[in-house]
mmCIF file with all atom_site columns, C-alpha atoms in Angstrom:
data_model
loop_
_atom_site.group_PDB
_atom_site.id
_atom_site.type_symbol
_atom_site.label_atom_id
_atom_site.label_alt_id
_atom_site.label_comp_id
_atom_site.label_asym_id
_atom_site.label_entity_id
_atom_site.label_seq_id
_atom_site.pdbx_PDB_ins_code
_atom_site.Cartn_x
_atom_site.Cartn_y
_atom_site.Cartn_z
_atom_site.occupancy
_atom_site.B_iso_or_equiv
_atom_site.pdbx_formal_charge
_atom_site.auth_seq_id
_atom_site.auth_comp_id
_atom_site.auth_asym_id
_atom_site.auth_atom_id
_atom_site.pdbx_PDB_model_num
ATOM 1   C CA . UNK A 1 1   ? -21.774 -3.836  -0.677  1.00 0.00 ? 285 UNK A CA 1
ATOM 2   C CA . UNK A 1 2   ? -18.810 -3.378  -2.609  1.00 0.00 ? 286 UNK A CA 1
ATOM 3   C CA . UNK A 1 3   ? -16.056 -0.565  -1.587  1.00 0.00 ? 287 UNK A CA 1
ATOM 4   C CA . UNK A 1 4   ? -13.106 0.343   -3.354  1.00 0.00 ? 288 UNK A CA 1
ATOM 5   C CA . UNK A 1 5   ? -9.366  0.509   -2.158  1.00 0.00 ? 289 UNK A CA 1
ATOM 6   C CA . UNK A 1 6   ? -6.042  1.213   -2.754  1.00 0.00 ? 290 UNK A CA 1
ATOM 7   C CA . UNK A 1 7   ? -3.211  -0.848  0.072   1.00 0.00 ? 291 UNK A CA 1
ATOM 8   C CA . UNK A 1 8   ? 0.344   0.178   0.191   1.00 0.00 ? 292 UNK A CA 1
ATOM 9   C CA . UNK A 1 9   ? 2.237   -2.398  0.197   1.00 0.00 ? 293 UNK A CA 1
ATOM 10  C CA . UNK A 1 10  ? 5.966   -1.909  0.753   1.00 0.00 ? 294 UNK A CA 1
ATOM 11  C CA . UNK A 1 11  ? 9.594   -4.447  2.724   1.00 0.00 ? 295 UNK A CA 1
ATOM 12  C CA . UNK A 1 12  ? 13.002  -4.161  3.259   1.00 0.00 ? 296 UNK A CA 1
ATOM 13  C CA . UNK A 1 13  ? 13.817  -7.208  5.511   1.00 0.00 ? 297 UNK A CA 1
ATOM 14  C CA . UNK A 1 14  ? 14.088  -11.226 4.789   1.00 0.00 ? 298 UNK A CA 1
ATOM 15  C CA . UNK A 1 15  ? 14.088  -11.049 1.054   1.00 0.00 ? 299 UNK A CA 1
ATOM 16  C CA . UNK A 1 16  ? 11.525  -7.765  0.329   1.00 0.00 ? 300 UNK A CA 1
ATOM 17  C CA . UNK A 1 17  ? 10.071  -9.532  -3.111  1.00 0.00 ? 301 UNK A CA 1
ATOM 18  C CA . UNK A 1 18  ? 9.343   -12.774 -0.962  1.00 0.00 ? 302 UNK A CA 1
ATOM 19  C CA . UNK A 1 19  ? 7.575   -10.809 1.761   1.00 0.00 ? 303 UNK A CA 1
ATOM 20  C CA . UNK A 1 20  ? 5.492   -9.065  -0.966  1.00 0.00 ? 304 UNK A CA 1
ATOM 21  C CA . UNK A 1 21  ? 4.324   -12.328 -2.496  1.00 0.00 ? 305 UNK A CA 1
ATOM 22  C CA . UNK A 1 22  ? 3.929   -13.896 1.157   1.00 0.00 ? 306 UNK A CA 1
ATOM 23  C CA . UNK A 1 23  ? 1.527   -10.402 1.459   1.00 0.00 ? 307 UNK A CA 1
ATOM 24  C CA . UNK A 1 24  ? -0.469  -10.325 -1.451  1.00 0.00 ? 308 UNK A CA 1
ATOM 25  C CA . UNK A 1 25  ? -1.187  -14.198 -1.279  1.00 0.00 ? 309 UNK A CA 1
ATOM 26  C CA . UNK A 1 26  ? -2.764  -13.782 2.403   1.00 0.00 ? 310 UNK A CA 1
ATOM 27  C CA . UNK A 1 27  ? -4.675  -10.510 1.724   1.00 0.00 ? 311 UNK A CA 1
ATOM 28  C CA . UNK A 1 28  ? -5.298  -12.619 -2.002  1.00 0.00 ? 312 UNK A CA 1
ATOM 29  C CA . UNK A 1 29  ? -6.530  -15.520 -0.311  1.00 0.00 ? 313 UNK A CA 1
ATOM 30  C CA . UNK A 1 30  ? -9.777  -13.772 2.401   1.00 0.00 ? 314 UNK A CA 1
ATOM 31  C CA . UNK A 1 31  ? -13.181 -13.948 1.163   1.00 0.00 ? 315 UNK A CA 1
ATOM 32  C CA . UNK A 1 32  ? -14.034 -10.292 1.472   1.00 0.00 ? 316 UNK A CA 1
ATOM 33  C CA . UNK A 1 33  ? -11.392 -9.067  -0.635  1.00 0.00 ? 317 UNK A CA 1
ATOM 34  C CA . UNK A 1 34  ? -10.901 -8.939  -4.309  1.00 0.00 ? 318 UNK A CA 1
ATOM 35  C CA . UNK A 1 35  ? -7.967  -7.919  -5.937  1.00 0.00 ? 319 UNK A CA 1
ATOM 36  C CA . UNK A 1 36  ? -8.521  -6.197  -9.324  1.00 0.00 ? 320 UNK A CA 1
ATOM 37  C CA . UNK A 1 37  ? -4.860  -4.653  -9.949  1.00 0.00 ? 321 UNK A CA 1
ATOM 38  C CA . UNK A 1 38  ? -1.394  -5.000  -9.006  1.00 0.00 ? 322 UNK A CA 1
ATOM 39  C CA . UNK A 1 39  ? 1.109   -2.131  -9.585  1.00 0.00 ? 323 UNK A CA 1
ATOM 40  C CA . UNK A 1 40  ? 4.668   -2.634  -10.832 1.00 0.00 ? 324 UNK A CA 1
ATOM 41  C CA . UNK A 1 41  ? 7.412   -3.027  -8.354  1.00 0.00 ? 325 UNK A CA 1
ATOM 42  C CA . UNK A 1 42  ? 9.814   0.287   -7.272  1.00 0.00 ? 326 UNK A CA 1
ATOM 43  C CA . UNK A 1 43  ? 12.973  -0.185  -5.612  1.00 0.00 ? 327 UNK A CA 1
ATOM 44  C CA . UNK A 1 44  ? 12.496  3.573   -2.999  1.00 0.00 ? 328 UNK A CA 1
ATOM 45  C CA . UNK A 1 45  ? 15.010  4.759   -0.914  1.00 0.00 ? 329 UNK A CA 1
ATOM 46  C CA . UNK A 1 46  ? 13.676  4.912   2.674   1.00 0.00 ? 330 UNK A CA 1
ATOM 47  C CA . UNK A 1 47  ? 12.102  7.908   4.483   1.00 0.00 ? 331 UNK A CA 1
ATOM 48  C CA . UNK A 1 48  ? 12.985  8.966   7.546   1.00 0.00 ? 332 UNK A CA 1
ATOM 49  C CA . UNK A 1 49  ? 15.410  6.814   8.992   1.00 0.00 ? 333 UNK A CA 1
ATOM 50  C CA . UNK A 1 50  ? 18.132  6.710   6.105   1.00 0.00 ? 334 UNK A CA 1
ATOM 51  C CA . UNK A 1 51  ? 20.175  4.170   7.609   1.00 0.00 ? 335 UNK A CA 1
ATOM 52  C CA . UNK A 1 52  ? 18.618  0.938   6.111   1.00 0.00 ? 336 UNK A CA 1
ATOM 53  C CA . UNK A 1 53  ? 18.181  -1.152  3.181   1.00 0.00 ? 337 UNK A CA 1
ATOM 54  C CA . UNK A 1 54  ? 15.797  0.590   0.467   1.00 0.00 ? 338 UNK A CA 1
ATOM 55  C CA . UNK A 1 55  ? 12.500  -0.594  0.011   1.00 0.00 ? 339 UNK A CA 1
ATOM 56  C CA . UNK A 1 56  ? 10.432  -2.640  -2.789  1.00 0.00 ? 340 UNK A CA 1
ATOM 57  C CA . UNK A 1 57  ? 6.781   -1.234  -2.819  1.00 0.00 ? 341 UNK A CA 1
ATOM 58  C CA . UNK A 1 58  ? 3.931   -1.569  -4.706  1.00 0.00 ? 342 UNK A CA 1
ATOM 59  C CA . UNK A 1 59  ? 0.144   -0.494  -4.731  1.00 0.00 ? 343 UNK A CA 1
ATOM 60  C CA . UNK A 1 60  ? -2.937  -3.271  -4.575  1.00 0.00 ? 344 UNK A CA 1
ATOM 61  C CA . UNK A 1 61  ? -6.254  -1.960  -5.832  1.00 0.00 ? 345 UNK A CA 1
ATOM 62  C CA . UNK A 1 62  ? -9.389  -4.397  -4.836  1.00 0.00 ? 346 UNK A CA 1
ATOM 63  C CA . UNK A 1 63  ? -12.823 -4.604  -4.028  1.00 0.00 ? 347 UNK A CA 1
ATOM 64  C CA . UNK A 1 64  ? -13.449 -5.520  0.215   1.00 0.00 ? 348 UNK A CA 1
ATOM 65  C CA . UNK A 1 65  ? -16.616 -6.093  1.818   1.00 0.00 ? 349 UNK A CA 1
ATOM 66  C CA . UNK A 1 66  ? -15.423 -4.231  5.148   1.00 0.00 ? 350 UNK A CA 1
ATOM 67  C CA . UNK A 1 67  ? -15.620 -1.133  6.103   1.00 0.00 ? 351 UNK A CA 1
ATOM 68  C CA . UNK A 1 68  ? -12.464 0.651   6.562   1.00 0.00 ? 352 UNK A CA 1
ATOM 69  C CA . UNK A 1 69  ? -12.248 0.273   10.344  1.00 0.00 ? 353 UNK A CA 1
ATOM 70  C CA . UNK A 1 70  ? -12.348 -3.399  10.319  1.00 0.00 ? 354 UNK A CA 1
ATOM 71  C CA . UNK A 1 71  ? -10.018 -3.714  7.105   1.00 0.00 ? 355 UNK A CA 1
ATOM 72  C CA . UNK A 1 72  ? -7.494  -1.738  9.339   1.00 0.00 ? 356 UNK A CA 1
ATOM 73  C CA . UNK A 1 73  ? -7.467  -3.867  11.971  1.00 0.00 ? 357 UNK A CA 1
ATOM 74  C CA . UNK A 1 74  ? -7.336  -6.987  9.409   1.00 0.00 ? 358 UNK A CA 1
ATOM 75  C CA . UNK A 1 75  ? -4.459  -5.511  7.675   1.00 0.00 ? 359 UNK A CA 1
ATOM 76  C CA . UNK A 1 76  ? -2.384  -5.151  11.346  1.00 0.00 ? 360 UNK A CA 1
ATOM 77  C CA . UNK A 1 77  ? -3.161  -8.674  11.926  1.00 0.00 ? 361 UNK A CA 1
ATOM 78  C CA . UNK A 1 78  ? -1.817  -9.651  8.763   1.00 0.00 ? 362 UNK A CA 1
ATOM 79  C CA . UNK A 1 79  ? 1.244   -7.853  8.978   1.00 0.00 ? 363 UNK A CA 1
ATOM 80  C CA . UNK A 1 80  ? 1.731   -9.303  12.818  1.00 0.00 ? 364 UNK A CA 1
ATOM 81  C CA . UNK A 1 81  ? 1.208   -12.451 11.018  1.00 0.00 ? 365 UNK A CA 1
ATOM 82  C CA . UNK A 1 82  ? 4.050   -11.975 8.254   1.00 0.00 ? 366 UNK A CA 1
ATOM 83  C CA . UNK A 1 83  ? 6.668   -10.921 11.408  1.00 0.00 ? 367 UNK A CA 1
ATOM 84  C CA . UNK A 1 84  ? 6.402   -7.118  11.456  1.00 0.00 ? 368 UNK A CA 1
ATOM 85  C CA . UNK A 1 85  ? 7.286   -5.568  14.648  1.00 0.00 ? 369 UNK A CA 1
ATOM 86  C CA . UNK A 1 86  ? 6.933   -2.306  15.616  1.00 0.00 ? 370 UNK A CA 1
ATOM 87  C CA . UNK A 1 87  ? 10.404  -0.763  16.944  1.00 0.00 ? 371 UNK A CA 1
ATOM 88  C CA . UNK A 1 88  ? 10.209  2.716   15.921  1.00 0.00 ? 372 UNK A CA 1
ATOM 89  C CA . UNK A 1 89  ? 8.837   4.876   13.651  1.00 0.00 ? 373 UNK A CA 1
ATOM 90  C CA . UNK A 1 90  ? 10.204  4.572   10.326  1.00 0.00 ? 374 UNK A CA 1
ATOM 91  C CA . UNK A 1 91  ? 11.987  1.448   11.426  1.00 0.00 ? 375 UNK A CA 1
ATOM 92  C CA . UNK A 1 92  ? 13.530  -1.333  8.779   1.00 0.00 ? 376 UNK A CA 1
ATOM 93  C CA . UNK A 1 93  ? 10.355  -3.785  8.458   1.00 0.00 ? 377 UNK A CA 1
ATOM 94  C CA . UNK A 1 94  ? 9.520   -7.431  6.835   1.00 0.00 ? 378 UNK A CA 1
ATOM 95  C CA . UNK A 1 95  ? 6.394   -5.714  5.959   1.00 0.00 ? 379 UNK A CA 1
ATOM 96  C CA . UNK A 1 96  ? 4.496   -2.823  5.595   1.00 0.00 ? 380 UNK A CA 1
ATOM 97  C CA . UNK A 1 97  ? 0.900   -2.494  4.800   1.00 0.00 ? 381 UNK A CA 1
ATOM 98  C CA . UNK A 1 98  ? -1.148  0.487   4.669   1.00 0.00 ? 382 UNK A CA 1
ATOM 99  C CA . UNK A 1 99  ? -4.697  1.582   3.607   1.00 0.00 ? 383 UNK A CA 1
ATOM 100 C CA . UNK A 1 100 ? -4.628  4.505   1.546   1.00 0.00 ? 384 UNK A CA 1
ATOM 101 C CA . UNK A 1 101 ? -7.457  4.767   -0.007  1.00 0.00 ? 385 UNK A CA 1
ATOM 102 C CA . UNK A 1 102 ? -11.252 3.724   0.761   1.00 0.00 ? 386 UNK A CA 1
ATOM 103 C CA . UNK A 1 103 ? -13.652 4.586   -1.956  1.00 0.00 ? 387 UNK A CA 1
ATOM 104 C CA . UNK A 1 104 ? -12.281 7.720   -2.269  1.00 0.00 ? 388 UNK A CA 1
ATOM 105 C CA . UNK A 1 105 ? -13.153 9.533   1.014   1.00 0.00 ? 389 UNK A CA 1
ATOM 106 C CA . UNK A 1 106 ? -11.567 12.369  2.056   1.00 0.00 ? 390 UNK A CA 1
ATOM 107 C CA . UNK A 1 107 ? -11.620 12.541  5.856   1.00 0.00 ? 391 UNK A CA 1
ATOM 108 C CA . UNK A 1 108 ? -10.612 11.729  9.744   1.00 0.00 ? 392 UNK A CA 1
ATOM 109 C CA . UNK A 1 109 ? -12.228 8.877   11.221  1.00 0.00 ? 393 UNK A CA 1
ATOM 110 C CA . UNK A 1 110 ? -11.301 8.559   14.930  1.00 0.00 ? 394 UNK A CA 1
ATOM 111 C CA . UNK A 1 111 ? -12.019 5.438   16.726  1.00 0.00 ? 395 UNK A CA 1
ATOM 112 C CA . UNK A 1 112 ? -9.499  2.684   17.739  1.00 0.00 ? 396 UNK A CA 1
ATOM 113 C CA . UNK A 1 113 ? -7.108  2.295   15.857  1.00 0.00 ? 397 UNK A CA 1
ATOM 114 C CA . UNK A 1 114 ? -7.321  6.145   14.984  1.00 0.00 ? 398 UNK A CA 1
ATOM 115 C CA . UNK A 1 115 ? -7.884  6.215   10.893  1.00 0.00 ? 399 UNK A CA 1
ATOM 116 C CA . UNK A 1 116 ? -7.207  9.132   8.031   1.00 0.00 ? 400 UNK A CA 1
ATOM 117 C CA . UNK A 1 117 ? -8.334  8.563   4.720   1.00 0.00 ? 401 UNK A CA 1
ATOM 118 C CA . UNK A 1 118 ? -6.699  9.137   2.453   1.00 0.00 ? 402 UNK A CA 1
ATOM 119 C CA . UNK A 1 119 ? -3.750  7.951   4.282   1.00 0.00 ? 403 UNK A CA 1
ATOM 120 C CA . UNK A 1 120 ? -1.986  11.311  5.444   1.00 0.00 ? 404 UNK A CA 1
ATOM 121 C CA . UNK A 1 121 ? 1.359   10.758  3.867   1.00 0.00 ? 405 UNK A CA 1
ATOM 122 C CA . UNK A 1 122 ? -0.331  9.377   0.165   1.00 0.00 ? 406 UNK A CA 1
ATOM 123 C CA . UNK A 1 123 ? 0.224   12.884  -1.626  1.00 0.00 ? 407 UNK A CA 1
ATOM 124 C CA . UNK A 1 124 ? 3.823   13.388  -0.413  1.00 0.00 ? 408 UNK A CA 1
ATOM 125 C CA . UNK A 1 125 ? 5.376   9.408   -1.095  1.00 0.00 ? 409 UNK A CA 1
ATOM 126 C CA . UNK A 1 126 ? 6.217   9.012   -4.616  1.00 0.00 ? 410 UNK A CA 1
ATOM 127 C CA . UNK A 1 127 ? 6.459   5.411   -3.943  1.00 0.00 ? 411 UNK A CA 1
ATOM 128 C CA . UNK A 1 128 ? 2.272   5.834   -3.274  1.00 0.00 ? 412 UNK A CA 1
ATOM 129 C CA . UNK A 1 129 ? 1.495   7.918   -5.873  1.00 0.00 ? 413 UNK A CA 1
ATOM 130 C CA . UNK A 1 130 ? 3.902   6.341   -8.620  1.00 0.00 ? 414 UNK A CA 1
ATOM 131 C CA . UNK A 1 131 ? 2.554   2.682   -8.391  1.00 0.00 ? 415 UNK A CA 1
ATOM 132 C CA . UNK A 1 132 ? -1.192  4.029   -8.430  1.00 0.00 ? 416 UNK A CA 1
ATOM 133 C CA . UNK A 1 133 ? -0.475  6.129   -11.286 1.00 0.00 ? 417 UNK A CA 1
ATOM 134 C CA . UNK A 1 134 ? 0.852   2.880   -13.160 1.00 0.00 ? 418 UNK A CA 1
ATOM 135 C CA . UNK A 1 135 ? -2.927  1.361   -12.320 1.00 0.00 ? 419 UNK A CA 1
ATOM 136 C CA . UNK A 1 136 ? -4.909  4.344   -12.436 1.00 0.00 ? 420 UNK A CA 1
ATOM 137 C CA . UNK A 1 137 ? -3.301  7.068   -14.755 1.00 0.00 ? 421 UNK A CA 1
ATOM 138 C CA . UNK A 1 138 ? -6.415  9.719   -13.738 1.00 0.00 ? 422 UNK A CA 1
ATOM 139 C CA . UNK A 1 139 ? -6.233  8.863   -10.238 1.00 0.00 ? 423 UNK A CA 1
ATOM 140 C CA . UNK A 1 140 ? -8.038  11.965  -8.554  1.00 0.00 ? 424 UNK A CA 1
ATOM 141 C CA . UNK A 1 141 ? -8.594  12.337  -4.343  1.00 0.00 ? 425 UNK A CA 1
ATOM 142 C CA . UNK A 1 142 ? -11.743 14.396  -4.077  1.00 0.00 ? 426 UNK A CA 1
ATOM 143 C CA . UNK A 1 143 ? -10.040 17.218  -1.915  1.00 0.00 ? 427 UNK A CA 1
ATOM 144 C CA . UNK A 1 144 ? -6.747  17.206  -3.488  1.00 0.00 ? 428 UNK A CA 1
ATOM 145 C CA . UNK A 1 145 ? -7.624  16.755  -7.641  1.00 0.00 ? 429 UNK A CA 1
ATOM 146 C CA . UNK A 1 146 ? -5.448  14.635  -10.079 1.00 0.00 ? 430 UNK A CA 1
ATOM 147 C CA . UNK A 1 147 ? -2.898  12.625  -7.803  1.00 0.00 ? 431 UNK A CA 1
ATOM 148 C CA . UNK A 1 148 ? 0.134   13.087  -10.829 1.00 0.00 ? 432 UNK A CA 1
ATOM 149 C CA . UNK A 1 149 ? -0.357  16.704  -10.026 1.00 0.00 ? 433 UNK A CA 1
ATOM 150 C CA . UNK A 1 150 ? 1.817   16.395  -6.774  1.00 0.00 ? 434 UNK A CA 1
ATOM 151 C CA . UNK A 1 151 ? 4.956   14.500  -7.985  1.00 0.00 ? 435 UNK A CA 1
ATOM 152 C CA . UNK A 1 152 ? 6.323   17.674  -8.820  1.00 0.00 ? 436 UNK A CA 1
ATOM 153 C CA . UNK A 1 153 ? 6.752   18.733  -5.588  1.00 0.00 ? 437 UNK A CA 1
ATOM 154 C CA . UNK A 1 154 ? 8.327   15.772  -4.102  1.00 0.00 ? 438 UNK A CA 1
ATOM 155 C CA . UNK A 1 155 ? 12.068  15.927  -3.397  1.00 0.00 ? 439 UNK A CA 1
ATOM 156 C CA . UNK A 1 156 ? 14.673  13.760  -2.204  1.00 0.00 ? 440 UNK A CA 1
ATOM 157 C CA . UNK A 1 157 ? 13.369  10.479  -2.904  1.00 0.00 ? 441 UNK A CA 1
ATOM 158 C CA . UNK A 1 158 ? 14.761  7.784   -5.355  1.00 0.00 ? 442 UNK A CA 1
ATOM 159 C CA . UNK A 1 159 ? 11.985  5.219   -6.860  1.00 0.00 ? 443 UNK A CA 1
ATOM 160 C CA . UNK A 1 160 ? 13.452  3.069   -9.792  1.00 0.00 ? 444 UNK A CA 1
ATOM 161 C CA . UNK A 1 161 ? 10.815  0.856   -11.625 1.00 0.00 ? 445 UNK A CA 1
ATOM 162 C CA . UNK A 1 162 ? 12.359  -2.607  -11.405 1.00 0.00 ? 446 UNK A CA 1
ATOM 163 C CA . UNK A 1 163 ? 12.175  -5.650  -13.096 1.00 0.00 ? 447 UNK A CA 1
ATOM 164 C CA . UNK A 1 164 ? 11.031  -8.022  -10.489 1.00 0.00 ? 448 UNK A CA 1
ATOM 165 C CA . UNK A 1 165 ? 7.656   -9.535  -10.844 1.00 0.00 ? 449 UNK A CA 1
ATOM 166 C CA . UNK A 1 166 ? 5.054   -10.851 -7.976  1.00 0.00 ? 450 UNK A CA 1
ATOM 167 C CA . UNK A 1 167 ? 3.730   -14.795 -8.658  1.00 0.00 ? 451 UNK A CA 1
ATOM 168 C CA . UNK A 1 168 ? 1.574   -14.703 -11.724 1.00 0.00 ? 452 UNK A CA 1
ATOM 169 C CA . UNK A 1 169 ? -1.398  -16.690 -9.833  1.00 0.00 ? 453 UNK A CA 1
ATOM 170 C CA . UNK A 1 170 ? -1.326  -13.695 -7.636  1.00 0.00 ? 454 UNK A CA 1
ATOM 171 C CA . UNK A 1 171 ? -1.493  -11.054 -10.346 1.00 0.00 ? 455 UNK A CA 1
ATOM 172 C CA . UNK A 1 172 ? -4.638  -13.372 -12.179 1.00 0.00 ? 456 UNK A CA 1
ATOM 173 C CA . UNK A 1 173 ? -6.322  -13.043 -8.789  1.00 0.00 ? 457 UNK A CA 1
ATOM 174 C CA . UNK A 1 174 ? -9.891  -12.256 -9.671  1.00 0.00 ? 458 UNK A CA 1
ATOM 175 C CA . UNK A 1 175 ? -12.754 -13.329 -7.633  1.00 0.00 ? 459 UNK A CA 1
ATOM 176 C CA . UNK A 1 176 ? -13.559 -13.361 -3.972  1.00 0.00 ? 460 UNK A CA 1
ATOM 177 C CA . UNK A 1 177 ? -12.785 -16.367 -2.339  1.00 0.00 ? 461 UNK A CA 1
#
């Protein structure tokens, strides 16, 4: 079985573009993933703690044969694996990787690590709802309708389209491997 998801993908440490690539080949390169789209890249200003560099994010949709739980803990390992560590919250990172999505459902799932789908902060992150918007322009959480419908709201945060573009063999990624 198939399921659907959206990650977060998102750096401001060691050359952010780098780390993205470095990302999106490893999570590119498992053989229970499949990635179908890859958004533009933003340049965002960073929440929370404002003292740092800004950010370069982008959004990954793809197919998985995991169930959310175990994708989680996959996508923790991968991000241990890339150099992130955990200082504090809203800390400077080398990567950040986040599961926002998972086939759409709309609801707490406590176990270890504790999980909420959609990822709690989706709806008020214009650098999450921007990039899926550029893959899925009708983008609708079942509990929350059309995602473009809550841009509006969101103040305070810069997110400039940029120019800079992931490795095309990453992009072309296709099948699961």
């Amino acid at each position: 079985m198939s399921n659907k998801i959206i990650i977060g993908c998102g750096s401001n440490q060691k050359n952010p573009l780098k780390q993205l690539n470095r990302a999106i080949a490893l999570i590119s390169g498992k053989k229970f993933i499949k990635i179908n789209k890859i958004s533009p890249i933003y340049k965002t200003s960073p929440i929370g703690f404002s003292h740092q560099p800004f950010f370069l994010n982008c959004v990954v949709s793809a197919q998985v044969k995991l169930g959310p739980h175990l994708l989680l803990k996959k996508l923790l390992i991968f991000e241990k694996f890339l150099g992130r560590q955990r200082t504090f919250k809203n800390a400077p990172r080398v990567i950040d990787l986040d599961l926002l999505t998972f086939n759409n459902f709309n609801k707490i799932i406590t176990q270890n690590p504790i999980l909420t789908i959609p990822h709690p902060e989706l709806l008020n992150r214009k650098f999450t709802i921007t990039p899926i918007l550029d893959i899925e322009k009708f983008f609708r959480l079942s509990s929350k309708g059309l995602i473009q419908n809550h841009t509006r709201v969101i103040k305070n945060q810069v997110i400039i389209k940029t120019k800079k573009k992931l490795r095309k063999s990453l992009v072309n990624q296709k099948t699961f491997c």
